[in-house]
Amino acid sequence: MKTIKDIAALANVSIGTVDRVIHNRPGVSKKTKELIEKIIREHNFQINKTARTLALNKKYDIAVLIPTIESSSDFWFLPKKGIEKASEEIEIHRTSVSYFYFDPSDFNSFKEAFDKLLQNSFDAALIAPIFLKETKEHLIQLDQKKIPYVFFNVEFQGANNISYVGQHSYDSGILAAKIMSLLIGNGEDILIIKVRKDSNQHSAIEDRASGFKSYFKTQAPPIKIHEIILPNIKDLPTVDRLISEQLTNHHIKGLFVPSSKVTQIASYIKENKLKHLKLIGYDLSDENAVFIENETIDFLIDQNAFFQGYEGMKTLFNFIINDVVPEKNCYLPIKLLTKENIKYL
């Protein structure tokens, strides 16, 4: 395949002149334009946007809006590693990546990070839209600037994103409910534990919980479902107290944690020797792996966090560099992990 640089050499003109002819821009004489078009036809020239980017010394900058990562056991550690892996692969194409971090429990931190992103000039953005209201407000500016963006991990309906990469949260909640129905008996209750401040802002968590509850609405006999929000997961005495208060209801036998913070609940169960409780949560961190090995956690639903970041970044790259329009929703497989299969991952 001939590149724009090859065509320029054959026509004895600059690369910029060839680019103007390809895109039908002014500034090229009729004679030169006809010569370049003749060469293009003779060599069956196909526009190779990546090669053109290199030839014109064009650079692309991609912004990433992602929660702050505290340790390797944090859920967001793996999406970040996926983004970094993709970034290494596309770096050769003069593409750079800038990160904007926010506290996932603080909507003001999210707004500030998004504001900083918008103060700069980027060709595309990869966004974890955890706070829906604040995301909606800031997307107006992205749309006005005609900056393409991809959502990952959290699905946001009604936006102009070119794609979403992540799990179908509602369906994953239904799967968790089906498994839970096999673990508990008739007349036993379930407690949904949301371990995130302002969790009602986090649509993925709410969608998982909604899918979970929807399954039991169709079942007979009816299962009673209780819900609790732990406002500060780092305040262990408060966490223990709130869970203890809920478990005074001795009918509760199943616990569903619609996030990776299932670790903290598993710690409570192990410390208090509550082996009769059945626990389902999300994501295979190093800590969660220990709890599923000793069967404190019965099942984990994995979101393929690494691939969310990797595929999100590659999707943006292929869109802005190679004009590849992705599927609106790139739903990842819903993986169910147990003690028996995590060793083979």
Coordinates of C-alpha atoms in Angstrom, one line a residue:
M1 CA 0.0 0.0 0.0
K2 CA 1.4 3.4 -1.0
T3 CA 1.5 6.0 1.7
I4 CA 1.0 9.7 1.5
K5 CA 4.8 10.1 1.7
D6 CA 5.2 7.8 -1.3
I7 CA 2.7 9.9 -3.4
A8 CA 4.5 13.1 -2.4
A9 CA 7.8 11.7 -3.6
L10 CA 6.4 10.5 -6.9
A11 CA 4.8 13.9 -7.6
N12 CA 7.8 15.8 -6.3
V13 CA 5.7 17.8 -3.9
S14 CA 5.3 18.2 -0.2
I15 CA 3.3 15.9 2.0
G16 CA 1.1 18.8 2.9
T17 CA 0.2 19.4 -0.7
V18 CA -0.8 15.7 -1.2
D19 CA -2.9 16.0 2.0
R20 CA -4.7 19.0 0.7
V21 CA -5.6 17.2 -2.6
I22 CA -6.8 14.1 -0.7
H23 CA -9.1 16.3 1.4
N24 CA -10.1 18.6 -1.4
R25 CA -8.7 21.7 0.3
P26 CA -7.7 24.8 -1.6
G27 CA -4.1 26.0 -2.2
V28 CA -3.0 23.6 -4.9
S29 CA -2.6 24.5 -8.6
K30 CA -4.8 22.7 -11.1
K31 CA -1.8 21.1 -12.8
T32 CA -0.4 19.8 -9.6
K33 CA -3.8 18.6 -8.4
E34 CA -4.3 16.6 -11.6
L35 CA -0.8 15.1 -11.4
I36 CA -1.4 13.9 -7.8
E37 CA -4.9 12.5 -8.6
K38 CA -3.3 10.6 -11.6
I39 CA -0.7 9.1 -9.3
I40 CA -3.3 8.1 -6.7
R41 CA -5.4 6.4 -9.4
E42 CA -2.5 4.6 -10.9
H43 CA -1.3 3.2 -7.6
N44 CA -4.8 2.5 -6.3
F45 CA -3.9 4.7 -3.3
Q46 CA -5.9 4.0 -0.1
I47 CA -5.9 6.6 2.6
N48 CA -3.8 5.3 5.5
K49 CA -4.6 7.6 8.3
T50 CA -2.0 6.3 10.7
A51 CA 0.7 6.7 8.0
R52 CA -0.6 10.2 7.3
T53 CA -0.4 11.1 11.0
L54 CA 3.2 10.1 11.1
A55 CA 4.0 11.8 7.8
L56 CA 2.4 15.1 8.9
N57 CA 3.9 14.9 12.4
K58 CA 0.4 15.1 13.7
K59 CA 0.0 14.3 17.5
Y60 CA -3.1 13.1 19.3
D61 CA -3.9 13.6 23.0
I62 CA -6.4 11.4 24.8
A63 CA -7.7 12.4 28.3
V64 CA -8.6 9.7 30.9
L65 CA -11.0 10.5 33.7
I66 CA -10.6 7.8 36.4
P67 CA -10.9 7.4 40.1
T68 CA -7.8 7.7 42.3
I69 CA -6.0 4.4 42.8
E70 CA -4.9 3.7 46.4
S71 CA -3.3 0.3 46.1
S72 CA -3.0 -2.7 43.8
S73 CA -6.0 -4.2 45.5
D74 CA -8.2 -1.3 44.4
F75 CA -10.7 -2.2 41.6
W76 CA -9.4 0.7 39.5
F77 CA -5.9 -0.6 39.5
L78 CA -6.6 -3.1 36.7
P79 CA -8.5 -0.7 34.4
K80 CA -5.5 1.7 34.7
K81 CA -3.1 -1.2 33.9
G82 CA -5.2 -1.9 30.8
I83 CA -5.1 1.7 29.7
E84 CA -1.4 1.8 30.2
K85 CA -0.9 -1.3 28.1
A86 CA -3.0 0.1 25.3
S87 CA -1.1 3.4 25.6
E88 CA 2.2 1.7 25.1
E89 CA 0.9 0.1 22.0
I90 CA -0.4 3.3 20.4
E91 CA 2.5 5.5 21.6
I92 CA 4.3 4.9 18.3
H93 CA 1.5 6.6 16.5
R94 CA 2.3 9.9 18.3
T95 CA -0.6 9.5 20.7
S96 CA -0.2 10.6 24.3
V97 CA -2.4 10.0 27.3
S98 CA -3.2 12.4 30.2
Y99 CA -4.9 11.3 33.5
F100 CA -7.4 13.2 35.6
Y101 CA -8.0 11.6 39.0
F102 CA -11.0 12.0 41.3
D103 CA -12.2 10.6 44.6
P104 CA -14.9 8.0 43.7
S105 CA -16.8 8.9 47.0
D106 CA -16.8 12.6 46.4
F107 CA -18.8 14.2 43.6
N108 CA -17.0 17.6 44.1
S109 CA -13.7 15.9 43.4
F110 CA -15.2 14.4 40.2
K111 CA -16.4 17.8 39.1
E112 CA -13.0 19.4 39.8
A113 CA -11.2 16.7 37.8
F114 CA -13.7 17.0 34.9
D115 CA -13.3 20.8 34.9
K116 CA -9.5 20.4 34.7
L117 CA -9.9 18.1 31.7
L118 CA -12.1 20.6 29.9
Q119 CA -9.6 23.4 30.5
N120 CA -7.2 21.6 28.2
S121 CA -7.5 20.6 24.5
F122 CA -7.8 16.9 23.8
D123 CA -8.7 14.9 20.7
A124 CA -10.7 12.3 22.7
A125 CA -11.6 11.3 26.2
L126 CA -12.0 8.0 28.1
I127 CA -14.4 8.5 31.0
A128 CA -15.6 6.6 34.1
P129 CA -19.0 8.5 34.5
I130 CA -19.6 7.5 38.2
F131 CA -21.6 10.6 39.1
L132 CA -24.5 10.8 36.7
K133 CA -25.7 14.4 37.3
E134 CA -22.2 15.9 37.2
T135 CA -21.3 13.8 34.1
K136 CA -24.4 15.1 32.3
E137 CA -23.5 18.7 33.1
H138 CA -20.0 18.3 31.7
L139 CA -20.8 16.4 28.6
I140 CA -22.4 19.5 27.2
Q141 CA -19.0 21.0 26.8
L142 CA -17.5 17.9 25.3
D143 CA -20.3 17.8 22.8
Q144 CA -19.8 21.5 22.0
K145 CA -16.1 21.0 21.4
K146 CA -16.9 17.9 19.3
I147 CA -14.6 15.8 21.4
P148 CA -15.4 12.1 21.0
Y149 CA -15.6 10.1 24.2
V150 CA -16.0 6.5 25.4
F151 CA -17.5 5.4 28.7
F152 CA -16.0 2.5 30.6
N153 CA -17.2 0.5 33.7
V154 CA -20.3 2.6 34.2
E155 CA -23.0 2.8 31.5
F156 CA -24.6 6.2 30.9
Q157 CA -27.9 6.3 28.9
G158 CA -28.8 9.2 26.5
A159 CA -25.3 10.5 25.9
N160 CA -23.4 11.0 22.7
N161 CA -20.6 8.7 23.6
I162 CA -19.2 6.7 20.7
S163 CA -19.2 3.6 22.8
Y164 CA -19.5 2.0 26.2
V165 CA -17.0 -0.7 27.3
G166 CA -18.0 -2.8 30.3
Q167 CA -20.4 -5.2 31.8
H168 CA -24.2 -5.2 31.5
S169 CA -24.7 -4.3 35.2
Y170 CA -28.4 -5.1 35.4
D171 CA -28.0 -8.6 33.9
S172 CA -25.0 -9.3 36.2
G173 CA -27.4 -8.5 39.1
I174 CA -29.9 -11.0 37.8
L175 CA -27.2 -13.7 37.6
A176 CA -26.1 -13.0 41.2
A177 CA -29.8 -13.4 42.3
K178 CA -30.1 -16.7 40.5
I179 CA -27.0 -18.1 42.2
M180 CA -28.2 -16.7 45.6
S181 CA -31.6 -18.4 45.2
L182 CA -29.7 -21.8 45.0
L183 CA -27.7 -21.0 48.2
I184 CA -30.5 -20.0 50.6
G185 CA -33.7 -21.8 51.6
N186 CA -37.4 -20.8 51.6
G187 CA -38.3 -18.3 54.2
E188 CA -34.7 -16.9 54.5
D189 CA -34.0 -13.2 53.9
I190 CA -31.3 -11.4 51.9
L191 CA -29.3 -8.3 52.8
I192 CA -28.0 -6.0 50.0
I193 CA -25.0 -4.1 51.3
K194 CA -23.8 -1.0 49.4
V195 CA -20.4 0.0 50.7
R196 CA -20.0 3.4 49.1
K197 CA -20.8 6.9 50.2
D198 CA -23.5 8.4 47.9
S199 CA -23.9 4.9 46.3
N200 CA -27.2 6.1 44.8
Q201 CA -25.0 8.2 42.5
H202 CA -23.2 5.2 41.1
S203 CA -25.4 3.8 38.4
A204 CA -23.5 0.5 38.0
I205 CA -24.1 -0.4 41.6
E206 CA -27.7 0.6 41.5
D207 CA -28.3 -1.3 38.2
R208 CA -26.8 -4.5 39.8
A209 CA -29.0 -4.1 42.8
S210 CA -32.0 -3.5 40.6
G211 CA -31.3 -6.5 38.5
F212 CA -30.9 -8.6 41.7
K213 CA -34.2 -7.5 43.2
S214 CA -36.1 -7.9 39.9
Y215 CA -35.3 -11.6 39.8
F216 CA -36.8 -12.2 43.2
K217 CA -40.0 -10.3 42.4
T218 CA -40.9 -13.0 40.0
Q219 CA -40.1 -15.9 42.4
A220 CA -42.5 -17.7 44.7
P221 CA -42.6 -17.9 47.6
P222 CA -41.4 -14.3 48.0
I223 CA -38.0 -13.5 49.4
K224 CA -37.7 -10.5 51.7
I225 CA -34.8 -8.3 50.8
H226 CA -33.3 -5.7 53.1
E227 CA -30.8 -3.0 52.1
I228 CA -28.1 -1.0 53.9
I229 CA -25.6 1.7 52.9
L230 CA -22.3 1.9 54.8
P231 CA -21.4 5.5 54.5
N232 CA -17.7 5.2 55.3
I233 CA -16.1 1.8 54.7
K234 CA -12.8 2.9 56.4
D235 CA -14.7 3.5 59.7
L236 CA -14.5 -0.2 60.7
P237 CA -16.3 0.2 64.1
T238 CA -19.3 1.9 62.3
V239 CA -19.3 -0.8 59.6
D240 CA -19.3 -3.6 62.2
R241 CA -22.1 -1.9 64.2
L242 CA -24.4 -1.3 61.2
I243 CA -23.9 -4.9 59.9
S244 CA -24.5 -6.3 63.4
E245 CA -27.7 -4.4 63.7
Q246 CA -29.0 -5.9 60.5
L247 CA -28.0 -9.4 61.4
T248 CA -30.1 -9.3 64.6
N249 CA -32.7 -10.4 62.0
H250 CA -31.9 -14.1 62.1
H251 CA -33.8 -14.8 58.9
I252 CA -31.0 -13.1 56.9
K253 CA -28.9 -15.8 55.4
G254 CA -27.7 -14.2 52.1
L255 CA -25.5 -11.2 51.6
F256 CA -25.2 -9.4 48.3
V257 CA -22.5 -6.7 47.8
P258 CA -22.8 -5.1 44.3
S259 CA -19.2 -3.9 44.3
S260 CA -15.6 -4.9 44.8
K261 CA -15.9 -3.7 48.4
V262 CA -17.2 -7.2 49.3
T263 CA -13.7 -7.6 50.9
Q264 CA -14.8 -5.7 53.9
I265 CA -17.9 -7.7 54.4
A266 CA -15.9 -10.9 54.0
S267 CA -13.5 -9.7 56.7
Y268 CA -16.5 -9.2 59.1
I269 CA -17.9 -12.6 58.4
K270 CA -14.6 -14.3 59.0
E271 CA -13.8 -12.4 62.2
N272 CA -17.2 -13.2 63.6
K273 CA -17.3 -16.8 62.4
L274 CA -20.5 -16.4 60.6
K275 CA -20.0 -19.3 58.2
H276 CA -23.8 -19.8 57.8
L277 CA -24.0 -16.6 55.8
K278 CA -23.8 -16.9 52.0
L279 CA -21.9 -14.1 50.3
I280 CA -21.8 -12.9 46.7
G281 CA -19.8 -9.9 45.5
Y282 CA -17.8 -8.5 42.6
D283 CA -14.2 -8.6 41.2
L284 CA -11.1 -10.7 41.8
S285 CA -8.7 -8.6 43.8
D286 CA -5.9 -10.3 45.7
E287 CA -7.8 -9.9 48.9
N288 CA -11.0 -11.3 47.4
A289 CA -9.1 -14.3 46.1
V290 CA -8.1 -15.2 49.6
F291 CA -11.7 -15.0 50.8
I292 CA -13.0 -17.1 48.0
E293 CA -10.3 -19.7 48.5
N294 CA -11.4 -20.1 52.1
E295 CA -15.0 -20.0 51.0
T296 CA -15.9 -16.9 53.0
I297 CA -17.1 -15.5 49.7
D298 CA -19.2 -18.1 47.8
F299 CA -19.2 -16.5 44.4
L300 CA -17.6 -13.5 42.7
I301 CA -18.8 -11.8 39.5
D302 CA -15.8 -10.6 37.5
Q303 CA -16.0 -7.6 35.2
N304 CA -12.7 -8.1 33.3
A305 CA -11.5 -4.8 34.7
F306 CA -8.1 -4.9 32.8
F307 CA -9.9 -5.3 29.4
Q308 CA -12.3 -2.4 30.2
G309 CA -9.4 0.0 30.3
Y310 CA -7.5 -1.6 27.4
E311 CA -10.4 -1.9 25.0
G312 CA -11.7 1.6 26.0
M313 CA -8.4 3.1 25.0
K314 CA -8.0 1.1 21.8
T315 CA -11.6 1.9 20.8
L316 CA -10.8 5.7 21.0
F317 CA -7.6 5.2 19.2
N318 CA -9.2 3.3 16.3
F319 CA -11.9 6.0 16.1
I320 CA -9.7 9.1 15.9
I321 CA -6.8 7.6 14.0
N322 CA -8.4 4.9 11.7
D323 CA -12.0 6.2 11.5
V324 CA -13.3 2.9 12.9
V325 CA -16.8 3.5 14.3
P326 CA -17.4 1.0 17.2
E327 CA -20.5 -0.6 18.5
K328 CA -22.5 1.7 20.8
N329 CA -22.3 -0.9 23.5
C330 CA -19.3 -3.3 24.0
Y331 CA -20.7 -5.6 26.7
L332 CA -18.1 -7.8 28.2
P333 CA -18.8 -11.4 29.4
I334 CA -20.3 -11.9 32.8
K335 CA -17.8 -14.3 34.5
L336 CA -18.8 -16.2 37.6
L337 CA -15.8 -17.1 39.8
T338 CA -15.6 -19.8 42.5
K339 CA -12.9 -21.4 44.6
E340 CA -12.6 -24.1 41.9
N341 CA -11.9 -21.9 38.8
I342 CA -10.0 -18.8 40.0
K343 CA -6.7 -20.8 39.9
Y344 CA -7.0 -21.2 36.1
L345 CA -7.5 -17.5 35.3

